[in-house]
mmCIF file of C-alpha atoms and ligand atoms in Angstrom:
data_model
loop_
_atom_site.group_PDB
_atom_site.id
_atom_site.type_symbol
_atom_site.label_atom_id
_atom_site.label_comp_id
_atom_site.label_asym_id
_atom_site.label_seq_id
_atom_site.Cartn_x
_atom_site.Cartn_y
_atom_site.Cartn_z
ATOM 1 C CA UNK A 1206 -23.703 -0.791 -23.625
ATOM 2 C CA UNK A 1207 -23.334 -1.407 -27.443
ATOM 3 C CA UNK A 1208 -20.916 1.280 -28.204
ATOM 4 C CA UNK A 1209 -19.279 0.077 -25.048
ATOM 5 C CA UNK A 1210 -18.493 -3.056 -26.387
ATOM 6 C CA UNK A 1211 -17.827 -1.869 -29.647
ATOM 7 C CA UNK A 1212 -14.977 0.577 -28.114
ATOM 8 C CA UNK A 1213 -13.448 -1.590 -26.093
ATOM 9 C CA UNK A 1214 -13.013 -4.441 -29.310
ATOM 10 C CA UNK A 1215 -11.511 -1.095 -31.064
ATOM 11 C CA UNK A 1216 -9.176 -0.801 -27.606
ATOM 12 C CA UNK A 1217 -8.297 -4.189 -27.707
ATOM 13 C CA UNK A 1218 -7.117 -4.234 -31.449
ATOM 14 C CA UNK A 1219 -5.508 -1.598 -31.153
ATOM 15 C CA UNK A 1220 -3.691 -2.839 -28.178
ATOM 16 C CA UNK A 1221 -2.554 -6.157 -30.226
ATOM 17 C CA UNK A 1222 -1.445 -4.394 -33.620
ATOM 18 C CA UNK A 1223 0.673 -1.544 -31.295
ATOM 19 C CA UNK A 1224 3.302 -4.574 -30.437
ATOM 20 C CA UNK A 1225 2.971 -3.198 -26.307
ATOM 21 C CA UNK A 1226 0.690 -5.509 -25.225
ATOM 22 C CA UNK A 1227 1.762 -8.912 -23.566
ATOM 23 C CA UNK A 1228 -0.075 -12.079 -23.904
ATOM 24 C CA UNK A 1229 0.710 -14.331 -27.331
ATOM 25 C CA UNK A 1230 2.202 -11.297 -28.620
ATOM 26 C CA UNK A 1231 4.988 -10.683 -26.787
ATOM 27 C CA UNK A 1232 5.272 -13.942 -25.078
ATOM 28 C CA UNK A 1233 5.393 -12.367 -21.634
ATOM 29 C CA UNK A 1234 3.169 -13.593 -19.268
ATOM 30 C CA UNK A 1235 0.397 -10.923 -18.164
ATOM 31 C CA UNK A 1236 0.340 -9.777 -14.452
ATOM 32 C CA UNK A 1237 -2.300 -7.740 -12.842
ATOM 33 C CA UNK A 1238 -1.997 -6.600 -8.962
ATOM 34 C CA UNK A 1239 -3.673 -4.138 -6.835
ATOM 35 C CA UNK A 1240 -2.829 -0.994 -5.406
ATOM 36 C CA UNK A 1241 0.403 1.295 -6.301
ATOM 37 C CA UNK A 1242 2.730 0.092 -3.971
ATOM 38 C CA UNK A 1243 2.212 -3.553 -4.452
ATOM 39 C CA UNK A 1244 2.174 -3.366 -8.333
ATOM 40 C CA UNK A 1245 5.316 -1.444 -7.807
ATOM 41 C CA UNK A 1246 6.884 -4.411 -6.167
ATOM 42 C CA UNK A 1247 5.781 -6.823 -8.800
ATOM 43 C CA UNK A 1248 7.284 -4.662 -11.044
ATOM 44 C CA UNK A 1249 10.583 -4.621 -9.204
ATOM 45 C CA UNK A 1250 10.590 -8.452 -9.546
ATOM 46 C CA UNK A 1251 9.069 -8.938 -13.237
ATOM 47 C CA UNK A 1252 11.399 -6.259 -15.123
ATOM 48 C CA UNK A 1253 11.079 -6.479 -18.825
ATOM 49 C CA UNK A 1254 9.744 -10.428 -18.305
ATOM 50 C CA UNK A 1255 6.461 -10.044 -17.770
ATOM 51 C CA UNK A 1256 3.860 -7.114 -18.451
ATOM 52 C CA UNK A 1257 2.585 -5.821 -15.231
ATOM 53 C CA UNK A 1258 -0.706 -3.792 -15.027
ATOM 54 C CA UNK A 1259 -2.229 -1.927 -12.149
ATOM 55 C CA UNK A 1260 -5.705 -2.447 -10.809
ATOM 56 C CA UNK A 1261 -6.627 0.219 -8.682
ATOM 57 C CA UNK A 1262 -6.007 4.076 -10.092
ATOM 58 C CA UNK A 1263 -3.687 5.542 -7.628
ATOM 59 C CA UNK A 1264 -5.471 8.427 -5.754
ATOM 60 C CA UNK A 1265 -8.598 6.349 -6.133
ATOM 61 C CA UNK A 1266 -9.911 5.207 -1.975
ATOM 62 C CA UNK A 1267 -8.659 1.474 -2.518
ATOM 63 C CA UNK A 1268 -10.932 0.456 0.800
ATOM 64 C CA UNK A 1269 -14.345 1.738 -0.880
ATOM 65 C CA UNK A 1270 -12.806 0.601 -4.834
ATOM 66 C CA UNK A 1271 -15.852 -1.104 -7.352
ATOM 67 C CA UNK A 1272 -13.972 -2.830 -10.218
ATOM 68 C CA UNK A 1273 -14.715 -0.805 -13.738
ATOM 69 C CA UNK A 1274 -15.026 -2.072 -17.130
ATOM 70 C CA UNK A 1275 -11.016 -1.698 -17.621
ATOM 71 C CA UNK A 1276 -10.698 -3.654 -14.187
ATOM 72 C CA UNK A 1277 -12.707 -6.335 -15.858
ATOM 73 C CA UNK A 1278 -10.638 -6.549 -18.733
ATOM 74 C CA UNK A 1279 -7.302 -6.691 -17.649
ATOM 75 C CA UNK A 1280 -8.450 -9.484 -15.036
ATOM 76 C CA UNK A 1281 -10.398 -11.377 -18.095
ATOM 77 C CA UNK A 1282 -6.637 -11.212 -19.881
ATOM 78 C CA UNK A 1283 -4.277 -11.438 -16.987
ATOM 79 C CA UNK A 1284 -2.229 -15.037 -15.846
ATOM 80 C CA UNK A 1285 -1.822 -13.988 -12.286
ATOM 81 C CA UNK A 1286 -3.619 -11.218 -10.042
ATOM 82 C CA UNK A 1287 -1.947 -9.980 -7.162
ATOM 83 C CA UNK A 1288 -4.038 -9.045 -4.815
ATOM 84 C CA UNK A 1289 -3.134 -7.972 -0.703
ATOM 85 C CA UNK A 1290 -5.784 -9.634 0.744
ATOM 86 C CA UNK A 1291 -7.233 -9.166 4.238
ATOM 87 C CA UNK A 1292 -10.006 -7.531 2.989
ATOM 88 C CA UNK A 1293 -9.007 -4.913 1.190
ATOM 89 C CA UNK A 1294 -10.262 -5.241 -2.632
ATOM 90 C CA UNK A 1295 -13.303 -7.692 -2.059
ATOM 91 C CA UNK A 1296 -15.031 -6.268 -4.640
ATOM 92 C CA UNK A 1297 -12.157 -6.755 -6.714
ATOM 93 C CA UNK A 1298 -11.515 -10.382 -5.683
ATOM 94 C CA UNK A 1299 -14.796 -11.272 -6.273
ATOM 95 C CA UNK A 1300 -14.816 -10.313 -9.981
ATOM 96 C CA UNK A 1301 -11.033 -11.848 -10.149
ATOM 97 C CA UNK A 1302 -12.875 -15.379 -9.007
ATOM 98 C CA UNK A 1303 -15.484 -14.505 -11.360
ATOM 99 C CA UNK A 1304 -14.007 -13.323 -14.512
ATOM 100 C CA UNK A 1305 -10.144 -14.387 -14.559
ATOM 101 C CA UNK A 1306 -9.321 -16.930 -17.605
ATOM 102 C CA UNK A 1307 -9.027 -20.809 -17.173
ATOM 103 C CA UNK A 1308 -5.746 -21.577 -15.528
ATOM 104 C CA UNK A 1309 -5.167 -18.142 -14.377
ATOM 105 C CA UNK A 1310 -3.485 -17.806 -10.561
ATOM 106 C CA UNK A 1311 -4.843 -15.381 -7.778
ATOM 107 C CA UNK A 1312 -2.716 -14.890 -5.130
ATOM 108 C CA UNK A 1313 -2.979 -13.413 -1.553
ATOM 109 C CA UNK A 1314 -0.285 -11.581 -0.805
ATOM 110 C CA UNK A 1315 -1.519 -10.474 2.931
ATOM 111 C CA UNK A 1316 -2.677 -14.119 3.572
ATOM 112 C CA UNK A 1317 0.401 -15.656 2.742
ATOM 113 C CA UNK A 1318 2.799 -13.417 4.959
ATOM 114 C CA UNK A 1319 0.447 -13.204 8.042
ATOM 115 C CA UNK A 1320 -1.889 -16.132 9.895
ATOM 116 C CA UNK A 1321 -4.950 -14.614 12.029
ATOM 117 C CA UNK A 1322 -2.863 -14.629 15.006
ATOM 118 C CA UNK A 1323 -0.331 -12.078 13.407
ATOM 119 C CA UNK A 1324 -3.613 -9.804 12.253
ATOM 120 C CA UNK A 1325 -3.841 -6.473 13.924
ATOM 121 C CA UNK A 1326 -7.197 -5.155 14.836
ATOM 122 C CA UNK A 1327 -7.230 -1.555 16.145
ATOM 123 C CA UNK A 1328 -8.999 2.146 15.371
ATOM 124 C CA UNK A 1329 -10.424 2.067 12.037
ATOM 125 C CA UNK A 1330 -10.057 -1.869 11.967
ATOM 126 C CA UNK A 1331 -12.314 -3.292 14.984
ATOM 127 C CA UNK A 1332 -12.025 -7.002 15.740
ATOM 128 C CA UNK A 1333 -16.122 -6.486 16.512
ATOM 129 C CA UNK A 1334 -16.371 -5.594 12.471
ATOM 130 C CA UNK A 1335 -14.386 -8.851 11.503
ATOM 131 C CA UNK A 1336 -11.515 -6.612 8.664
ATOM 132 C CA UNK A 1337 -8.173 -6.951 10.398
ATOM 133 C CA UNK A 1338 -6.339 -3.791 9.512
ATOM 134 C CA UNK A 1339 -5.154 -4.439 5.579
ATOM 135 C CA UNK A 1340 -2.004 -2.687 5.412
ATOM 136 C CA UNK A 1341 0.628 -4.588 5.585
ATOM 137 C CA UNK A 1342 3.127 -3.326 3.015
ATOM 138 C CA UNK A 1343 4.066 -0.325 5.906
ATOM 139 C CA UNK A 1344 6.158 -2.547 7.356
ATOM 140 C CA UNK A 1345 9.228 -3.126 5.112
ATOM 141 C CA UNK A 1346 10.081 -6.310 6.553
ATOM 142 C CA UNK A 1347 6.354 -7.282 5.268
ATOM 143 C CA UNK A 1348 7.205 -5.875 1.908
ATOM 144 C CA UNK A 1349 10.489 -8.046 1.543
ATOM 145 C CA UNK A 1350 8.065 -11.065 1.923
ATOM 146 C CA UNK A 1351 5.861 -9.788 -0.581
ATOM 147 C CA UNK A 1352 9.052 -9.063 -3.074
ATOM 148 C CA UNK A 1353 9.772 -12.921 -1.953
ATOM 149 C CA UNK A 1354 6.218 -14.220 -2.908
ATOM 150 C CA UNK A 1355 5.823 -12.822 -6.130
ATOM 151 C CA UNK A 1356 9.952 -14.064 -6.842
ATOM 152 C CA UNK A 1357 8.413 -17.483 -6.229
ATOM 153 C CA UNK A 1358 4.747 -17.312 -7.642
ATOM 154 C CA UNK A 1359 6.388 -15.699 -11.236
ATOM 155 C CA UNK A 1360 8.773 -18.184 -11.121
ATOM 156 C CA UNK A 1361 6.315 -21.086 -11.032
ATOM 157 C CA UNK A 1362 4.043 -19.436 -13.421
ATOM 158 C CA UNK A 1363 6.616 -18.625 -16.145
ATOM 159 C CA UNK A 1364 9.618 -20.936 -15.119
ATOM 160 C CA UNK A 1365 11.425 -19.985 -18.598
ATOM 161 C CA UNK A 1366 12.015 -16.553 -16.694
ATOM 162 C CA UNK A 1367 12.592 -18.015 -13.120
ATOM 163 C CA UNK A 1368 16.386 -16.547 -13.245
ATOM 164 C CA UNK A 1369 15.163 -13.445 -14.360
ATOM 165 C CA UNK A 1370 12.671 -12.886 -11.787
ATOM 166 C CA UNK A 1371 15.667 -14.233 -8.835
ATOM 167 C CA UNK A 1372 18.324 -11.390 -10.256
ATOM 168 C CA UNK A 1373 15.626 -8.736 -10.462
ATOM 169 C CA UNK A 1374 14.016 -9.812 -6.837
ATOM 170 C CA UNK A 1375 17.478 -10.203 -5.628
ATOM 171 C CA UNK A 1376 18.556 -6.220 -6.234
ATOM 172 C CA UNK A 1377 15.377 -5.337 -5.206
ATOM 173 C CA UNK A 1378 15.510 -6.808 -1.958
ATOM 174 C CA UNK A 1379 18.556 -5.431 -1.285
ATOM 175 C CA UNK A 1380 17.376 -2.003 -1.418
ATOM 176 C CA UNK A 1381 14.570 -3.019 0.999
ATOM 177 C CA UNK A 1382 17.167 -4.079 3.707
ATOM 178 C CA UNK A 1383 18.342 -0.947 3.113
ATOM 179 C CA UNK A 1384 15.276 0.904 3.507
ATOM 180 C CA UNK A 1385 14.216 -1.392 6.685
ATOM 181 C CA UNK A 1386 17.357 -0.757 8.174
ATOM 182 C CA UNK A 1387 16.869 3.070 7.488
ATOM 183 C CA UNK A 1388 13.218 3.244 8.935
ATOM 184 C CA UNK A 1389 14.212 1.551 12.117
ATOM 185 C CA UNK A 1390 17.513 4.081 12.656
ATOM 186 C CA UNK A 1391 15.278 7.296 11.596
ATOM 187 C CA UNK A 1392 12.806 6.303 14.171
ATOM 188 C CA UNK A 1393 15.092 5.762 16.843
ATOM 189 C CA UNK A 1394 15.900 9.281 17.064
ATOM 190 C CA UNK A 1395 12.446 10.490 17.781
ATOM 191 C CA UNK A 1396 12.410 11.229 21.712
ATOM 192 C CA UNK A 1397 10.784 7.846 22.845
ATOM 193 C CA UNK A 1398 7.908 9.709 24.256
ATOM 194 C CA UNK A 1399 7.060 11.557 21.279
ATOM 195 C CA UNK A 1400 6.933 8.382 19.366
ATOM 196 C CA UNK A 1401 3.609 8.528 18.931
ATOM 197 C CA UNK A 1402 0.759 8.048 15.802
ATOM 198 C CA UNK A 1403 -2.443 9.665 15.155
ATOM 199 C CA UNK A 1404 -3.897 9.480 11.987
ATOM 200 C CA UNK A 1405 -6.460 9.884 9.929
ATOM 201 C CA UNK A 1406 -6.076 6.930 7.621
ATOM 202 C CA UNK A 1407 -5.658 4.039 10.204
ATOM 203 C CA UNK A 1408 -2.552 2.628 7.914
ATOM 204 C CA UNK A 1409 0.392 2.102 10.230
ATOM 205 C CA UNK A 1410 -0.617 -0.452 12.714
ATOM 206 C CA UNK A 1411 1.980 -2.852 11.629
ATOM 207 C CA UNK A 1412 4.393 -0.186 10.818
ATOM 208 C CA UNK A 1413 4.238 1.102 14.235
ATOM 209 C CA UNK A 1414 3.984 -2.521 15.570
ATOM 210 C CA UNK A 1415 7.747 -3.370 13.758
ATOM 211 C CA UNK A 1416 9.443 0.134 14.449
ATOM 212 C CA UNK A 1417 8.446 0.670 17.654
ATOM 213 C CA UNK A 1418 5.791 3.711 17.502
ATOM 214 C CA UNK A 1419 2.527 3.564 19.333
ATOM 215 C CA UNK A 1420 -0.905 4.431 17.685
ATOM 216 C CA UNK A 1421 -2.848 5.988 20.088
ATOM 217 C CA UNK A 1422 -5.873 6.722 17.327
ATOM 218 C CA UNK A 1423 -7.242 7.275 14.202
ATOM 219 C CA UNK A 1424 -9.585 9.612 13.369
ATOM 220 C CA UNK A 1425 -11.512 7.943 10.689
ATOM 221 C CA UNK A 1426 -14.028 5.770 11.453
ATOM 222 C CA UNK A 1427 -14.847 1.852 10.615
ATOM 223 C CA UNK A 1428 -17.025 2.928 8.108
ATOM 224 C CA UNK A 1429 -15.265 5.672 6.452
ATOM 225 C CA UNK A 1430 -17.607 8.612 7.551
ATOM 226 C CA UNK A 1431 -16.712 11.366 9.222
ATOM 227 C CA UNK A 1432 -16.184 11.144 13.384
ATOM 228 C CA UNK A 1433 -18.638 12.554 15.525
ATOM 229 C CA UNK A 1434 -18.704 15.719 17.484
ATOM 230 C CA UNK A 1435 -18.077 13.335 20.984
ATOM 231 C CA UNK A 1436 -15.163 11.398 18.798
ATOM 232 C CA UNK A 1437 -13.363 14.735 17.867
ATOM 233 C CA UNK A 1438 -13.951 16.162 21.471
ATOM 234 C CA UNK A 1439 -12.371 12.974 22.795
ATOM 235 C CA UNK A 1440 -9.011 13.099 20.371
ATOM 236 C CA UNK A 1441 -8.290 16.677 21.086
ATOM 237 C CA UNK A 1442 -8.365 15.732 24.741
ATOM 238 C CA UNK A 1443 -6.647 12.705 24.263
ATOM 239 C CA UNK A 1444 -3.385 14.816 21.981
ATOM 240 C CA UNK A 1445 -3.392 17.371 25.056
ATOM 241 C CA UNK A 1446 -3.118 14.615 27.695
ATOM 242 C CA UNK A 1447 -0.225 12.656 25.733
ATOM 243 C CA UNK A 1448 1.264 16.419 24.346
ATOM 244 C CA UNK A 1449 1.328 14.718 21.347
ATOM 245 C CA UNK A 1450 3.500 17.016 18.919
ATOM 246 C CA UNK A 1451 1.967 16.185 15.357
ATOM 247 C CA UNK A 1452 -0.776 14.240 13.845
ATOM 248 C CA UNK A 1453 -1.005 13.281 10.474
ATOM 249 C CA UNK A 1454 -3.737 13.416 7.617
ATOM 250 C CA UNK A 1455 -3.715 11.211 4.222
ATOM 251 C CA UNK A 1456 -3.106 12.445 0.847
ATOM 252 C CA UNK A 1457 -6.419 10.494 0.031
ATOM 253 C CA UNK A 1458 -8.785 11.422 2.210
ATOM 254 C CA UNK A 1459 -8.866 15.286 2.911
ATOM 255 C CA UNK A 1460 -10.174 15.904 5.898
ATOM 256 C CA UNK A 1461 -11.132 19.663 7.747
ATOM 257 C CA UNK A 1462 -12.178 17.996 10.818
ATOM 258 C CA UNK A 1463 -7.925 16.774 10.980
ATOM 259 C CA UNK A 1464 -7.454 20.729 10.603
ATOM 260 C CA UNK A 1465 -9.764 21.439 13.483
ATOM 261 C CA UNK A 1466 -8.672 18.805 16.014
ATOM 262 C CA UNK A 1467 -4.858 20.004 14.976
ATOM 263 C CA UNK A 1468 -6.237 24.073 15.949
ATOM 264 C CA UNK A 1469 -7.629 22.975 18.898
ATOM 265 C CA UNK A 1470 -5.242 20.460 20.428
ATOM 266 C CA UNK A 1471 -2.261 22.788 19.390
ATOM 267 C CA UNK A 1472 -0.600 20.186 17.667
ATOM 268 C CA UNK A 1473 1.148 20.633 14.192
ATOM 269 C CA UNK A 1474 -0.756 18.634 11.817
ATOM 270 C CA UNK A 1475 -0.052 17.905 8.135
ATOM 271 C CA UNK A 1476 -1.919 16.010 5.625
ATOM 272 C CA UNK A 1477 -0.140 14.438 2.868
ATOM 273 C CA UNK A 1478 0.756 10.635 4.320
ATOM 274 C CA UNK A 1479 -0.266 8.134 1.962
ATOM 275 C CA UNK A 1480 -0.237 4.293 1.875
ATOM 276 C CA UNK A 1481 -1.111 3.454 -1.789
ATOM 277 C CA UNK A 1482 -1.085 6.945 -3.669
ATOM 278 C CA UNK A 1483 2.666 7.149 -4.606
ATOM 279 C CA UNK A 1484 4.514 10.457 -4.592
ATOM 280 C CA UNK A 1485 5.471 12.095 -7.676
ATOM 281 C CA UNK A 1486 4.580 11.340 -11.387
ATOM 282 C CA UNK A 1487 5.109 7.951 -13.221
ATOM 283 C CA UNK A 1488 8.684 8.037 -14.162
ATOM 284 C CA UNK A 1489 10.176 9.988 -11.049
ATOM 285 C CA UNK A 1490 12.109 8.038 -8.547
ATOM 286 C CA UNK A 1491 10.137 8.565 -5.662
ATOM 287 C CA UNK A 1492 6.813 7.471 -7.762
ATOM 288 C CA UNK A 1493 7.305 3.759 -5.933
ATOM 289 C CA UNK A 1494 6.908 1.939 -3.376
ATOM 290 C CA UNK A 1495 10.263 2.902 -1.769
ATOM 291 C CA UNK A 1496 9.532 6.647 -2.126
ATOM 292 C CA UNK A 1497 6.092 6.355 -0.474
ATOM 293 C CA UNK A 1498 8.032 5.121 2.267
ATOM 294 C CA UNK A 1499 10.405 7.404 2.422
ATOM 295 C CA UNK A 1500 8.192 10.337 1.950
ATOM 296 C CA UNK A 1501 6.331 8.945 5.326
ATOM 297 C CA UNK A 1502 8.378 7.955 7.576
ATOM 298 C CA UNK A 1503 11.108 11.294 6.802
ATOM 299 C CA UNK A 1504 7.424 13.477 7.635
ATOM 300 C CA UNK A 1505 6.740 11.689 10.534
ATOM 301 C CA UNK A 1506 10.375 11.449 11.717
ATOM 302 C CA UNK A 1507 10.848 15.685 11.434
ATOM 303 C CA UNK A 1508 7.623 16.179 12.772
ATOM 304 C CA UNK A 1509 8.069 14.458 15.828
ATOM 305 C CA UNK A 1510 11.082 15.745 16.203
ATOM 306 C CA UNK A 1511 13.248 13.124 15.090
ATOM 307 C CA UNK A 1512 16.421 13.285 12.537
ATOM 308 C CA UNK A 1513 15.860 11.680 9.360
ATOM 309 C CA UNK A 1514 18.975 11.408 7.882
ATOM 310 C CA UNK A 1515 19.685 7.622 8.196
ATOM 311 C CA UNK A 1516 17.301 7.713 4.974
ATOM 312 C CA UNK A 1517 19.521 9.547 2.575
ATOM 313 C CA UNK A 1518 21.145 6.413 2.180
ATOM 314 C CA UNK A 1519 18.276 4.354 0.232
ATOM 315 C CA UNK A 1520 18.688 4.131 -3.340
ATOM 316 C CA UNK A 1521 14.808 4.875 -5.247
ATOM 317 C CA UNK A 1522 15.423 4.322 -8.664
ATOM 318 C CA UNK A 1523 13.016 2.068 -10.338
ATOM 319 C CA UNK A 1524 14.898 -0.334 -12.438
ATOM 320 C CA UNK A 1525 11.555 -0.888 -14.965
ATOM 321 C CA UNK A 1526 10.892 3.260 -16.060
HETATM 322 ZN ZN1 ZN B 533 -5.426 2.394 3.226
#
């Protein structure tokens, strides 16, 4: 525990004499927010005003996440935590309320876009178990209110910055028109009957809510497990009764049982959809928010035999690499 302590002082120096860090050094505010995607989006909106941190490792399970000694840290130093909300990072909330500094802001992102009555409850998310499904972010127009809150939350926090934070929020929300626009037209050309979800990861109930898919399952349970021998039985019967042309696994959670269910149902499955691990490597265009969503939505488009062209025309080049 000593030499803990002891090496992350050393950290922390060395974090203040490098000139990187935020805080009194730099004058910019520090900003701390959850997953990938949703740090992404702060980052879209603070640009070089604030310094924005990530919470939760991409390719780490967000759902199951226990905050670390580095989560601890940049909570202790941070001004304002984004957090989605609905459940997602309790753990993570928890030490926010805990450990953040005097004066410091959490904010619900989820909670302040969505009342209970707009909560969706389905698969992996049972209203019986009380967690309304978390992901809101699928749906772009969710995102743009997201982009929106954070516009208005730095803004109050750091009102020196305030026109900064309306240019940068500004040019991002124009590309996530464009990308809402774009989702809607790609789906559109799936044959209506084929627009249809199964998953593994339970993330796009409000996606398919807003574009007009239907979710007919997900194959990971409430509690994360594996499904039983009965569950599996029942979705393979249930993709041959709706000839349902493609399911779709999760980048984070490998699953051979998804490979099994795909063999014996016929359909074509493939298993790299994500909702908070973004594609590509820090620096790439597609590593954001905008690229995860592209990357879905032009897999599950082809797949179900749709034509995803309509998203050639969104821009993903991150403003802050
Ligand atoms: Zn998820």
């Amino acid at each position: 525990m000593r030499i803990i302590l002891i090496a992350i002082a050393m950290a922390l120096v060395a974090a203040s004499c490098s000139g990187k860090s935020g805080g009194a050094e730099s004058g910019k505010i520090e900003v701390v927010a959850s997953v990938a995607p949703i740090t992404d989006i702060v980052k879209n909106v603070a640009g070089d005003a604030a310094d924005v941190q990530g919470l939760i490792p991409e390719g780490v399970d967000s759902h199951t996440f226990e905050p670390t000694a580095d989560t601890a840290r940049l909570i202790a130093d941070a001004d304002v935590i984004f957090l989605n909300g609905l459940d997602l990072e309790d753990p993570t909330l928890a030490l926010a309320r805990s450990d953040k500094k005097d004066g410091a802001e959490i904010f619900l992102l989820g909670e302040h876009t969505v009342q209970p009555d707009g909560y969706l409850y389905d698969f992996s998310f049972p209203r019986s178990a009380g967690h309304p499904n978390p992901h809101l972010w699928m749906d772009v127009a969710y995102a743009i209110h997201y982009t929106e809150l954070v516009r208005d939350e730095l803004s109050r926090i750091d009102p020196g910055n305030a026109a900064t934070y309306r240019a940068n929020a500004d040019a991002y929300l124009t590309t996530l028109r464009t990308l809402n626009d774009a989702v809607q037209k790609a789906v559109d050309t799936i044959p209506p009957q084929d627009r249809l979800l199964l998953t593994y990861h339970d993330s796009f109930a409000y996606f398919a809510h807003h574009y007009g898919m239907r979710v007919i399952g997900a194959i990971q349970p409430a509690d994360f497990s594996e499904p039983s021998a009965q569950e599996v039985a029942a979705l393979i019967d249930q993709i041959r009764t709706e000839h349902v042309p493609a399911i779709f696994g999760s980048e984070v959670f490998p699953s051979p049982v998804l490979a099994q269910i795909a063999q014996e149902s016929g359909a074509k499955y493939e298993d790299t959809l994500r909702d908070d691990d973004l594609p590509g490597d820090t620096g790439q265009p597609e590593h954001s928010y905008v690229g995860l969503m592209l990357y879905d939505v032009r897999t599950i488009v082809t797949d179900l035999g749709g034509d995803a062209s309509a998203l050639d025309a969104v821009p993903t080049s991150n403003p802050y690499d």
